[in-house]
C-alpha positions as a printed NumPy array, in Angstrom:
array([[ 70.314,  27.336,  99.682],
       [ 73.48 ,  25.395,  98.824],
       [ 76.153,  23.279, 100.524],
       [ 78.621,  26.164, 100.853],
       [ 76.053,  28.363, 102.608],
       [ 75.364,  25.607, 105.142],
       [ 79.088,  25.072, 105.721],
       [ 79.75 ,  28.782, 106.233],
       [ 76.787,  29.064, 108.603],
       [ 78.009,  26.144, 110.738],
       [ 81.467,  27.696, 110.957],
       [ 79.875,  30.923, 112.179],
       [ 78.042,  28.923, 114.834],
       [ 81.478,  27.905, 116.156],
       [ 83.396,  31.181, 115.826],
       [ 80.555,  33.718, 116.332],
       [ 82.75 ,  36.037, 114.257],
       [ 82.555,  36.984, 110.566],
       [ 86.288,  37.759, 110.495],
       [ 87.365,  34.527, 112.198],
       [ 85.209,  32.393, 109.908],
       [ 86.523,  34.249, 106.87 ],
       [ 90.099,  33.418, 107.935],
       [ 89.274,  29.758, 108.619],
       [ 87.407,  29.368, 105.323],
       [ 89.947,  31.301, 103.184],
       [ 87.259,  33.831, 102.251],
       [ 86.86 ,  37.567, 102.596],
       [ 84.718,  38.908, 105.421],
       [ 82.449,  40.435, 102.784],
       [ 82.009,  37.015, 101.155],
       [ 80.953,  35.386, 104.44 ],
       [ 78.57 ,  38.248, 105.244],
       [ 77.014,  38.047, 101.771],
       [ 76.533,  34.274, 102.044],
       [ 74.844,  34.653, 105.439],
       [ 72.569,  37.429, 104.146],
       [ 71.56 ,  35.333, 101.128],
       [ 70.824,  32.328, 103.325],
       [ 68.693,  34.379, 105.712],
       [ 66.81 ,  35.885, 102.765],
       [ 66.076,  32.44 , 101.305],
       [ 64.808,  30.907, 104.549],
       [ 62.914,  34.023, 105.608],
       [ 64.265,  34.651, 109.107],
       [ 67.375,  35.94 , 110.878],
       [ 69.911,  33.369, 112.089],
       [ 72.092,  35.701, 114.183],
       [ 71.918,  38.996, 115.976],
       [ 75.038,  41.131, 116.401],
       [ 76.107,  41.947, 119.968],
       [ 79.157,  43.542, 121.585],
       [ 80.495,  40.003, 122.178],
       [ 79.98 ,  38.866, 118.579],
       [ 77.234,  36.98 , 116.781],
       [ 74.493,  35.306, 118.832],
       [ 72.068,  32.754, 117.428],
       [ 68.416,  33.701, 117.356],
       [ 65.844,  31.203, 118.614],
       [ 65.114,  30.195, 115.012],
       [ 68.855,  30.109, 114.305],
       [ 69.401,  27.617, 117.137],
       [ 66.79 ,  25.26 , 115.702],
       [ 68.151,  25.744, 112.198],
       [ 71.684,  24.924, 113.455],
       [ 70.486,  21.538, 114.783],
       [ 68.961,  20.643, 111.415],
       [ 72.022,  21.942, 109.555],
       [ 74.397,  19.863, 111.716],
       [ 72.361,  16.706, 111.038],
       [ 72.39 ,  17.412, 107.314],
       [ 76.11 ,  18.287, 107.292],
       [ 77.036,  15.057, 109.068],
       [ 75.095,  12.996, 106.525],
       [ 76.591,  14.928, 103.618],
       [ 80.181,  14.528, 104.882],
       [ 79.64 ,  10.816, 105.5  ],
       [ 78.351,  10.401, 101.943],
       [ 81.233,  12.411, 100.46 ],
       [ 83.918,  10.465, 102.335],
       [ 82.482,   7.06 , 101.459],
       [ 82.262,   7.952,  97.78 ],
       [ 85.823,   9.327,  97.772],
       [ 87.169,   5.972,  98.989],
       [ 85.265,   3.735,  96.596],
       [ 88.253,   3.783,  94.227],
       [ 91.096,   3.603,  96.729],
       [ 94.684,   3.479,  95.518],
       [ 96.335,   0.14 ,  94.713],
       [100.036,  -0.607,  94.443],
       [101.585,  -1.775,  91.142],
       [101.313,  -5.457,  92.152],
       [ 97.596,  -5.201,  92.765],
       [ 97.781,  -4.918,  96.539],
       [ 96.268,  -2.118,  98.566],
       [ 98.57 ,   0.833,  99.194],
       [ 99.382,   1.961, 102.716],
       [ 97.573,   5.19 , 103.568],
       [ 99.088,   8.269, 105.213],
       [ 96.555,  10.925, 106.134],
       [ 98.469,  14.074, 107.028],
       [ 97.518,  17.487, 108.351],
       [ 98.804,  20.364, 106.17 ],
       [101.509,  21.296, 108.695],
       [103.358,  18.109, 107.736],
       [103.274,  19.131, 104.075],
       [104.907,  22.51 , 104.681],
       [107.736,  20.951, 106.691],
       [110.491,  18.614, 105.538],
       [109.298,  15.838, 107.862],
       [107.184,  14.038, 105.274],
       [109.944,  13.847, 102.645],
       [112.555,  12.549, 105.116],
       [110.209,   9.947, 106.57 ],
       [109.138,   8.615, 103.165],
       [112.754,   8.404, 101.996],
       [113.551,   6.384, 105.125],
       [110.567,   4.085, 104.601],
       [111.419,   3.419, 100.965],
       [115.009,   2.587, 101.901],
       [113.989,   0.143, 104.654],
       [110.73 ,  -1.156, 103.135],
       [111.094,  -0.968,  99.384],
       [107.975,  -3.071,  98.823],
       [105.629,  -0.541, 100.463],
       [103.655,   1.949,  98.384],
       [101.818,   4.93 ,  99.831],
       [ 98.616,   6.805,  99.177],
       [ 99.052,  10.224, 100.835],
       [ 95.998,  12.376, 101.531],
       [ 96.005,  15.847, 103.104],
       [ 93.198,  16.407, 105.63 ],
       [ 92.908,  19.28 , 108.091],
       [ 93.413,  18.48 , 111.768],
       [ 89.911,  19.75 , 112.578],
       [ 88.393,  17.277, 110.093],
       [ 90.604,  14.255, 110.706],
       [ 88.473,  12.483, 113.322],
       [ 85.418,  12.533, 111.045],
       [ 87.587,  11.381, 108.128],
       [ 88.859,   8.415, 110.154],
       [ 85.353,   7.387, 111.194],
       [ 84.252,   7.374, 107.542],
       [ 87.06 ,   5.077, 106.311],
       [ 86.05 ,   1.549, 105.284],
       [ 86.963,  -0.926, 108.008],
       [ 89.428,  -2.776, 105.772],
       [ 91.553,   0.373, 105.389],
       [ 91.8  ,   1.255, 109.06 ],
       [ 94.667,  -1.15 , 109.86 ],
       [ 96.669,   0.166, 106.88 ],
       [ 96.382,   3.856, 107.704],
       [ 98.437,   6.248, 109.839],
       [ 97.008,   9.664, 110.653],
       [ 99.491,  12.478, 111.246],
       [ 97.85 ,  15.398, 112.989],
       [ 98.813,  18.765, 114.473],
       [ 97.013,  19.456, 117.751],
       [ 97.192,  22.757, 119.667],
       [ 97.47 ,  22.642, 123.478],
       [ 93.926,  23.902, 123.905],
       [ 92.263,  21.335, 121.588],
       [ 92.748,  17.879, 123.222],
       [ 89.286,  17.025, 121.875],
       [ 90.909,  16.545, 118.463],
       [ 92.343,  13.248, 119.806],
       [ 89.036,  11.874, 121.1  ],
       [ 88.439,   9.203, 118.477],
       [ 87.717,   5.631, 119.631],
       [ 89.336,   2.562, 121.142],
       [ 90.638,   1.256, 117.804],
       [ 93.32 ,   3.943, 117.663],
       [ 96.562,   4.47 , 119.552],
       [ 98.026,   7.991, 119.861],
       [101.821,   8.451, 119.689],
       [103.261,  11.915, 120.329],
       [106.009,  12.696, 117.819],
       [107.085,  16.082, 119.142],
       [106.016,  19.365, 120.725],
       [106.719,  22.636, 118.929],
       [106.064,  26.078, 120.474],
       [104.881,  28.812, 118.162],
       [107.688,  31.159, 117.124],
       [107.985,  34.55 , 115.465],
       [110.356,  35.219, 112.579],
       [111.242,  38.707, 111.376],
       [113.538,  40.281, 108.865],
       [116.896,  41.288, 110.307],
       [115.917,  44.801, 109.212],
       [112.894,  44.819, 111.531],
       [113.508,  46.626, 114.879],
       [111.966,  43.594, 116.618],
       [114.98 ,  41.521, 115.513],
       [116.959,  42.977, 118.418],
       [114.625,  41.401, 120.976],
       [115.191,  38.06 , 122.679],
       [111.443,  37.274, 122.746],
       [108.069,  38.826, 121.99 ],
       [104.726,  38.744, 123.819],
       [101.26 ,  38.   , 122.465],
       [100.227,  41.546, 123.317],
       [103.138,  42.859, 121.231],
       [102.128,  40.637, 118.298],
       [ 98.575,  41.974, 118.39 ],
       [ 99.998,  45.374, 117.406],
       [102.071,  44.022, 114.514],
       [101.265,  43.116, 110.926],
       [101.417,  39.321, 110.731],
       [101.944,  36.65 , 108.113],
       [101.523,  32.91 , 108.632],
       [101.221,  29.601, 106.85 ],
       [ 98.021,  29.247, 104.853],
       [ 96.793,  26.552, 107.258],
       [ 93.609,  26.498, 109.397],
       [ 95.236,  25.245, 112.617],
       [ 97.851,  28.018, 112.693],
       [ 95.249,  30.664, 111.959],
       [ 93.043,  29.269, 114.737],
       [ 96.057,  29.353, 117.083],
       [ 96.72 ,  32.989, 116.182],
       [ 93.178,  33.936, 117.107],
       [ 93.417,  31.913, 120.328],
       [ 96.603,  33.718, 121.373],
       [ 95.689,  37.227, 120.27 ],
       [ 91.904,  37.712, 120.339],
       [ 92.092,  39.076, 123.896],
       [ 93.948,  42.074, 122.416],
       [ 91.74 ,  42.546, 119.352],
       [ 91.469,  41.041, 115.884],
       [ 94.898,  39.801, 114.643],
       [ 96.208,  41.797, 111.684],
       [ 96.962,  38.915, 109.275],
       [ 98.268,  40.696, 106.194],
       [ 99.113,  37.596, 104.153],
       [ 99.123,  33.826, 104.243],
       [102.109,  32.148, 102.657],
       [104.063,  28.879, 102.54 ],
       [107.636,  29.753, 103.465],
       [109.309,  31.183, 106.554],
       [111.863,  33.032, 104.46 ],
       [109.071,  35.295, 103.221],
       [109.958,  37.265, 106.366],
       [113.144,  38.388, 104.64 ],
       [111.085,  40.11 , 101.94 ],
       [108.489,  41.661, 104.26 ],
       [110.638,  43.639, 106.729],
       [107.582,  45.286, 108.299],
       [105.775,  41.983, 109.072],
       [106.135,  39.223, 111.674],
       [105.917,  35.668, 110.368],
       [104.285,  33.181, 112.79 ],
       [105.358,  29.56 , 112.526],
       [105.29 ,  26.313, 114.472],
       [108.898,  25.715, 113.417],
       [108.498,  22.053, 112.484],
       [111.456,  21.954, 110.13 ],
       [114.818,  21.602, 111.904],
       [116.526,  24.002, 109.492],
       [117.303,  27.462, 110.807],
       [115.582,  30.441, 109.16 ],
       [117.235,  31.612, 105.961],
       [119.713,  34.432, 105.636],
       [118.315,  37.747, 106.778],
       [115.653,  36.178, 109.026],
       [115.732,  36.13 , 112.838],
       [113.635,  33.691, 114.915],
       [112.488,  34.463, 118.448],
       [110.263,  32.706, 121.007],
       [106.773,  33.974, 121.776],
       [106.042,  34.372, 125.482],
       [102.932,  32.42 , 126.542],
       [102.887,  30.75 , 123.13 ],
       [100.608,  27.875, 122.225],
       [102.384,  24.567, 121.643],
       [101.63 ,  22.414, 118.608],
       [101.726,  18.673, 119.309],
       [102.539,  16.473, 116.34 ],
       [100.885,  13.102, 116.824],
       [100.516,   9.853, 114.942],
       [ 97.191,   8.06 , 115.356],
       [ 96.741,   4.49 , 114.145],
       [ 95.708,   0.964, 114.98 ],
       [ 98.501,  -0.921, 116.726],
       [ 99.971,  -3.158, 113.992],
       [103.486,  -3.979, 112.783],
       [102.967,  -1.973, 109.591],
       [101.715,   1.159, 111.33 ],
       [104.534,   0.89 , 113.886],
       [107.134,   0.886, 111.074],
       [105.592,   3.984, 109.514],
       [105.368,   5.837, 112.834],
       [108.989,   4.98 , 113.68 ],
       [110.069,   6.572, 110.406],
       [108.343,   9.817, 111.362],
       [109.891,   9.72 , 114.825],
       [113.346,   9.454, 113.204],
       [112.517,  12.204, 110.699],
       [111.606,  14.643, 113.477],
       [114.745,  13.908, 115.473]])
């Protein structure tokens, strides 16, 4: 067995769905199924049984999951500690300030505006920017060397239904930067463009595209699974892709203040999940300056 097989198995323990895990892991459903079959063949027993409600762990699978989780925690701790042994230094030999950002910040214009503001007001600051998924950020923070904690701001994207993603420890203060409801964007040529809003049930019948980002894909499943497996036709990086896919509906959190491009119509989703953008950091003067810059960038 290998590390990837263990990781895929543990994701299946959470989702209980080959298709959902494939979407979260950026794999095909066939690839996840093949990995699971190979793992079961190597260890000599079945880990799951298939039911009408999805995958269910066998008795042996439950025990195996406990061992796998212990191993995975140790492996991740090792990997994170090694990755920070050679942390970034500024040109004058001092330690750079760290910004750990969820991917949703990278696909918006928030990061660029905030950094431009910080460089204008604090020209002596240098930054080491790392992209870490919102689902992995708490573990990443816990693995940071103590001396880096006070020089790090974490920027995360948290869906309404996942407040557990903020349950770190008493060292960190959480500042909400903004709340963004999920929206749908369609080509002006799409018949849906004439609507004022769209429901989750409607979306479940449509071909969808979305950002190639685990949180948004998890949100899509959360909103639509009650109506069947979401039909995610493609994962992309720009809302204006909707202009070139007139038959598809592009799902976005709408973090950037710019309106959709020409030929694209945005509409609210009824009963949509909200994405909370939050900054998480120790309460110091340096972290406060960085967080203030992101507050201004979002406004």
